[in-house]
Amino acid sequence: MQQRCRDAGMDGFMVKPFDADQLRRTLERISADRAASRRAFTLYAQGAGRSEAEAQSRFLSALELEVATIRRAENQGDRESLRGAGHRLRSLAALVGARELNAAAARLQDEALKLGSSDLAALIDEVMILADRLRSDLAADATA
């Protein structure tokens, strides 16, 4: 159930009954995750003499490149390229505090050469869902 909710784009999952402290901690975690991406773009923009919007655009371009690399490598059966793309995607996710994507990309990096085809395909699907969610979250933050 939790995974289906996350796949649908939810930021968290709580099971009833929950208390006010649990709700507060969950909301603080979600808020911190979103603030991390904004801070990353602010810091990059300041250091590079660019706008936050340009920093976010460059990040999204890099994210799209790695997603395309993963799809291409999957179609070609190139597990070494999958491993490398997992490594780069892991770094991108860490930059903006996308913990779930970071963890999935780390598994892709670590397991690309070891997993059976169906397990690897499931992991790639998970990475794609999380990358899509990150793109959506960043778009929502940009309009907020």
PDB file of N, CA and C in Angstrom, residues 50-104:
ATOM      1  N   ARG A  50      24.256  33.119 -11.962  1.00  0.00           N
ATOM      2  CA  ARG A  50      23.067  32.796 -12.752  1.00  0.00           C
ATOM      3  C   ARG A  50      21.822  32.988 -11.887  1.00  0.00           C
ATOM      4  N   SER A  51      20.692  32.928 -12.531  1.00  0.00           N
ATOM      5  CA  SER A  51      19.433  33.010 -11.788  1.00  0.00           C
ATOM      6  C   SER A  51      19.069  31.630 -11.236  1.00  0.00           C
ATOM      7  N   GLU A  52      18.201  31.611 -10.228  1.00  0.00           N
ATOM      8  CA  GLU A  52      17.728  30.330  -9.690  1.00  0.00           C
ATOM      9  C   GLU A  52      16.980  29.546 -10.761  1.00  0.00           C
ATOM     10  N   ALA A  53      16.218  30.253 -11.579  1.00  0.00           N
ATOM     11  CA  ALA A  53      15.477  29.575 -12.646  1.00  0.00           C
ATOM     12  C   ALA A  53      16.436  28.893 -13.621  1.00  0.00           C
ATOM     13  N   GLU A  54      17.542  29.563 -13.940  1.00  0.00           N
ATOM     14  CA  GLU A  54      18.522  28.952 -14.841  1.00  0.00           C
ATOM     15  C   GLU A  54      19.203  27.765 -14.169  1.00  0.00           C
ATOM     16  N   ALA A  55      19.493  27.898 -12.881  1.00  0.00           N
ATOM     17  CA  ALA A  55      20.097  26.783 -12.148  1.00  0.00           C
ATOM     18  C   ALA A  55      19.168  25.575 -12.161  1.00  0.00           C
ATOM     19  N   GLN A  56      17.886  25.822 -11.933  1.00  0.00           N
ATOM     20  CA  GLN A  56      16.923  24.724 -11.952  1.00  0.00           C
ATOM     21  C   GLN A  56      16.804  24.131 -13.343  1.00  0.00           C
ATOM     22  N   SER A  57      16.810  24.971 -14.359  1.00  0.00           N
ATOM     23  CA  SER A  57      16.730  24.492 -15.735  1.00  0.00           C
ATOM     24  C   SER A  57      17.924  23.596 -16.081  1.00  0.00           C
ATOM     25  N   ARG A  58      19.113  24.021 -15.669  1.00  0.00           N
ATOM     26  CA  ARG A  58      20.314  23.208 -15.919  1.00  0.00           C
ATOM     27  C   ARG A  58      20.243  21.878 -15.182  1.00  0.00           C
ATOM     28  N   PHE A  59      19.747  21.920 -13.945  1.00  0.00           N
ATOM     29  CA  PHE A  59      19.589  20.682 -13.181  1.00  0.00           C
ATOM     30  C   PHE A  59      18.629  19.747 -13.898  1.00  0.00           C
ATOM     31  N   LEU A  60      17.487  20.275 -14.326  1.00  0.00           N
ATOM     32  CA  LEU A  60      16.494  19.435 -15.011  1.00  0.00           C
ATOM     33  C   LEU A  60      17.047  18.867 -16.309  1.00  0.00           C
ATOM     34  N   SER A  61      17.869  19.634 -17.009  1.00  0.00           N
ATOM     35  CA  SER A  61      18.507  19.116 -18.231  1.00  0.00           C
ATOM     36  C   SER A  61      19.440  17.954 -17.898  1.00  0.00           C
ATOM     37  N   ALA A  62      20.201  18.100 -16.821  1.00  0.00           N
ATOM     38  CA  ALA A  62      21.096  17.016 -16.404  1.00  0.00           C
ATOM     39  C   ALA A  62      20.296  15.791 -15.984  1.00  0.00           C
ATOM     40  N   LEU A  63      19.190  16.004 -15.294  1.00  0.00           N
ATOM     41  CA  LEU A  63      18.325  14.894 -14.889  1.00  0.00           C
ATOM     42  C   LEU A  63      17.771  14.179 -16.114  1.00  0.00           C
ATOM     43  N   GLU A  64      17.300  14.945 -17.084  1.00  0.00           N
ATOM     44  CA  GLU A  64      16.763  14.352 -18.321  1.00  0.00           C
ATOM     45  C   GLU A  64      17.828  13.555 -19.066  1.00  0.00           C
ATOM     46  N   LEU A  65      19.044  14.058 -19.090  1.00  0.00           N
ATOM     47  CA  LEU A  65      20.135  13.353 -19.757  1.00  0.00           C
ATOM     48  C   LEU A  65      20.366  11.990 -19.111  1.00  0.00           C
ATOM     49  N   GLU A  66      20.379  11.937 -17.788  1.00  0.00           N
ATOM     50  CA  GLU A  66      20.619  10.656 -17.111  1.00  0.00           C
ATOM     51  C   GLU A  66      19.450   9.701 -17.286  1.00  0.00           C
ATOM     52  N   VAL A  67      18.229  10.217 -17.275  1.00  0.00           N
ATOM     53  CA  VAL A  67      17.059   9.369 -17.512  1.00  0.00           C
ATOM     54  C   VAL A  67      17.136   8.771 -18.917  1.00  0.00           C
ATOM     55  N   ALA A  68      17.485   9.598 -19.899  1.00  0.00           N
ATOM     56  CA  ALA A  68      17.615   9.104 -21.278  1.00  0.00           C
ATOM     57  C   ALA A  68      18.745   8.086 -21.386  1.00  0.00           C
ATOM     58  N   THR A  69      19.839   8.328 -20.680  1.00  0.00           N
ATOM     59  CA  THR A  69      20.966   7.381 -20.692  1.00  0.00           C
ATOM     60  C   THR A  69      20.540   6.037 -20.115  1.00  0.00           C
ATOM     61  N   ILE A  70      19.775   6.072 -19.028  1.00  0.00           N
ATOM     62  CA  ILE A  70      19.297   4.827 -18.420  1.00  0.00           C
ATOM     63  C   ILE A  70      18.393   4.080 -19.386  1.00  0.00           C
ATOM     64  N   ARG A  71      17.471   4.776 -20.021  1.00  0.00           N
ATOM     65  CA  ARG A  71      16.561   4.113 -20.976  1.00  0.00           C
ATOM     66  C   ARG A  71      17.337   3.512 -22.153  1.00  0.00           C
ATOM     67  N   ARG A  72      18.284   4.271 -22.685  1.00  0.00           N
ATOM     68  CA  ARG A  72      19.083   3.792 -23.815  1.00  0.00           C
ATOM     69  C   ARG A  72      19.909   2.566 -23.402  1.00  0.00           C
ATOM     70  N   ALA A  73      20.545   2.650 -22.243  1.00  0.00           N
ATOM     71  CA  ALA A  73      21.362   1.534 -21.764  1.00  0.00           C
ATOM     72  C   ALA A  73      20.498   0.305 -21.491  1.00  0.00           C
ATOM     73  N   GLU A  74      19.307   0.525 -20.964  1.00  0.00           N
ATOM     74  CA  GLU A  74      18.392  -0.598 -20.726  1.00  0.00           C
ATOM     75  C   GLU A  74      18.022  -1.269 -22.048  1.00  0.00           C
ATOM     76  N   ASN A  75      17.687  -0.462 -23.044  1.00  0.00           N
ATOM     77  CA  ASN A  75      17.305  -1.010 -24.350  1.00  0.00           C
ATOM     78  C   ASN A  75      18.448  -1.747 -25.026  1.00  0.00           C
ATOM     79  N   GLN A  76      19.673  -1.308 -24.785  1.00  0.00           N
ATOM     80  CA  GLN A  76      20.843  -1.931 -25.405  1.00  0.00           C
ATOM     81  C   GLN A  76      21.452  -3.033 -24.542  1.00  0.00           C
ATOM     82  N   GLY A  77      20.915  -3.212 -23.333  1.00  0.00           N
ATOM     83  CA  GLY A  77      21.482  -4.210 -22.430  1.00  0.00           C
ATOM     84  C   GLY A  77      22.871  -3.843 -21.937  1.00  0.00           C
ATOM     85  N   ASP A  78      23.174  -2.555 -21.888  1.00  0.00           N
ATOM     86  CA  ASP A  78      24.499  -2.061 -21.493  1.00  0.00           C
ATOM     87  C   ASP A  78      24.516  -1.796 -19.992  1.00  0.00           C
ATOM     88  N   ARG A  79      24.865  -2.794 -19.238  1.00  0.00           N
ATOM     89  CA  ARG A  79      24.815  -2.698 -17.779  1.00  0.00           C
ATOM     90  C   ARG A  79      25.891  -1.767 -17.214  1.00  0.00           C
ATOM     91  N   GLU A  80      27.007  -1.678 -17.869  1.00  0.00           N
ATOM     92  CA  GLU A  80      28.053  -0.756 -17.396  1.00  0.00           C
ATOM     93  C   GLU A  80      27.580   0.689 -17.515  1.00  0.00           C
ATOM     94  N   SER A  81      26.897   1.019 -18.604  1.00  0.00           N
ATOM     95  CA  SER A  81      26.345   2.370 -18.746  1.00  0.00           C
ATOM     96  C   SER A  81      25.242   2.625 -17.717  1.00  0.00           C
ATOM     97  N   LEU A  82      24.463   1.588 -17.400  1.00  0.00           N
ATOM     98  CA  LEU A  82      23.457   1.716 -16.347  1.00  0.00           C
ATOM     99  C   LEU A  82      24.120   2.040 -15.014  1.00  0.00           C
ATOM    100  N   ARG A  83      25.209   1.370 -14.735  1.00  0.00           N
ATOM    101  CA  ARG A  83      25.935   1.601 -13.491  1.00  0.00           C
ATOM    102  C   ARG A  83      26.426   3.051 -13.428  1.00  0.00           C
ATOM    103  N   GLY A  84      27.015   3.528 -14.507  1.00  0.00           N
ATOM    104  CA  GLY A  84      27.517   4.900 -14.548  1.00  0.00           C
ATOM    105  C   GLY A  84      26.405   5.930 -14.426  1.00  0.00           C
ATOM    106  N   ALA A  85      25.292   5.691 -15.114  1.00  0.00           N
ATOM    107  CA  ALA A  85      24.159   6.618 -15.027  1.00  0.00           C
ATOM    108  C   ALA A  85      23.579   6.615 -13.617  1.00  0.00           C
ATOM    109  N   GLY A  86      23.544   5.448 -12.986  1.00  0.00           N
ATOM    110  CA  GLY A  86      23.087   5.378 -11.594  1.00  0.00           C
ATOM    111  C   GLY A  86      23.957   6.227 -10.689  1.00  0.00           C
ATOM    112  N   HIS A  87      25.261   6.172 -10.905  1.00  0.00           N
ATOM    113  CA  HIS A  87      26.196   6.978 -10.110  1.00  0.00           C
ATOM    114  C   HIS A  87      25.931   8.475 -10.293  1.00  0.00           C
ATOM    115  N   ARG A  88      25.797   8.903 -11.539  1.00  0.00           N
ATOM    116  CA  ARG A  88      25.572  10.327 -11.806  1.00  0.00           C
ATOM    117  C   ARG A  88      24.205  10.791 -11.287  1.00  0.00           C
ATOM    118  N   LEU A  89      23.193   9.939 -11.442  1.00  0.00           N
ATOM    119  CA  LEU A  89      21.860  10.276 -10.962  1.00  0.00           C
ATOM    120  C   LEU A  89      21.847  10.350  -9.436  1.00  0.00           C
ATOM    121  N   ARG A  90      22.599   9.495  -8.812  1.00  0.00           N
ATOM    122  CA  ARG A  90      22.729   9.522  -7.349  1.00  0.00           C
ATOM    123  C   ARG A  90      23.272  10.884  -6.908  1.00  0.00           C
ATOM    124  N   SER A  91      24.277  11.380  -7.593  1.00  0.00           N
ATOM    125  CA  SER A  91      24.849  12.684  -7.257  1.00  0.00           C
ATOM    126  C   SER A  91      23.844  13.809  -7.462  1.00  0.00           C
ATOM    127  N   LEU A  92      23.111  13.764  -8.554  1.00  0.00           N
ATOM    128  CA  LEU A  92      22.099  14.787  -8.811  1.00  0.00           C
ATOM    129  C   LEU A  92      21.031  14.782  -7.718  1.00  0.00           C
ATOM    130  N   ALA A  93      20.579  13.592  -7.364  1.00  0.00           N
ATOM    131  CA  ALA A  93      19.539  13.482  -6.334  1.00  0.00           C
ATOM    132  C   ALA A  93      20.040  14.006  -4.993  1.00  0.00           C
ATOM    133  N   ALA A  94      21.284  13.713  -4.668  1.00  0.00           N
ATOM    134  CA  ALA A  94      21.851  14.194  -3.406  1.00  0.00           C
ATOM    135  C   ALA A  94      21.925  15.714  -3.383  1.00  0.00           C
ATOM    136  N   LEU A  95      22.212  16.307  -4.515  1.00  0.00           N
ATOM    137  CA  LEU A  95      22.337  17.758  -4.602  1.00  0.00           C
ATOM    138  C   LEU A  95      21.075  18.464  -4.137  1.00  0.00           C
ATOM    139  N   VAL A  96      19.919  17.897  -4.451  1.00  0.00           N
ATOM    140  CA  VAL A  96      18.652  18.547  -4.098  1.00  0.00           C
ATOM    141  C   VAL A  96      17.920  17.843  -2.962  1.00  0.00           C
ATOM    142  N   GLY A  97      18.583  16.914  -2.301  1.00  0.00           N
ATOM    143  CA  GLY A  97      17.971  16.259  -1.147  1.00  0.00           C
ATOM    144  C   GLY A  97      16.866  15.281  -1.482  1.00  0.00           C
ATOM    145  N   ALA A  98      16.892  14.710  -2.679  1.00  0.00           N
ATOM    146  CA  ALA A  98      15.887  13.724  -3.091  1.00  0.00           C
ATOM    147  C   ALA A  98      16.332  12.346  -2.596  1.00  0.00           C
ATOM    148  N   ARG A  99      16.031  12.066  -1.325  1.00  0.00           N
ATOM    149  CA  ARG A  99      16.560  10.867  -0.664  1.00  0.00           C
ATOM    150  C   ARG A  99      16.136   9.550  -1.314  1.00  0.00           C
ATOM    151  N   GLU A 100      14.866   9.444  -1.668  1.00  0.00           N
ATOM    152  CA  GLU A 100      14.410   8.178  -2.259  1.00  0.00           C
ATOM    153  C   GLU A 100      15.054   7.929  -3.619  1.00  0.00           C
ATOM    154  N   LEU A 101      15.140   8.963  -4.439  1.00  0.00           N
ATOM    155  CA  LEU A 101      15.796   8.818  -5.734  1.00  0.00           C
ATOM    156  C   LEU A 101      17.274   8.516  -5.542  1.00  0.00           C
ATOM    157  N   ASN A 102      17.899   9.175  -4.581  1.00  0.00           N
ATOM    158  CA  ASN A 102      19.305   8.915  -4.289  1.00  0.00           C
ATOM    159  C   ASN A 102      19.508   7.443  -3.928  1.00  0.00           C
ATOM    160  N   ALA A 103      18.640   6.908  -3.075  1.00  0.00           N
ATOM    161  CA  ALA A 103      18.768   5.500  -2.648  1.00  0.00           C
ATOM    162  C   ALA A 103      18.536   4.546  -3.811  1.00  0.00           C
ATOM    163  N   ALA A 104      17.534   4.824  -4.646  1.00  0.00           N
ATOM    164  CA  ALA A 104      17.257   3.951  -5.790  1.00  0.00           C
ATOM    165  C   ALA A 104      18.402   4.016  -6.800  1.00  0.00           C
TER     166      ALA A 104
END
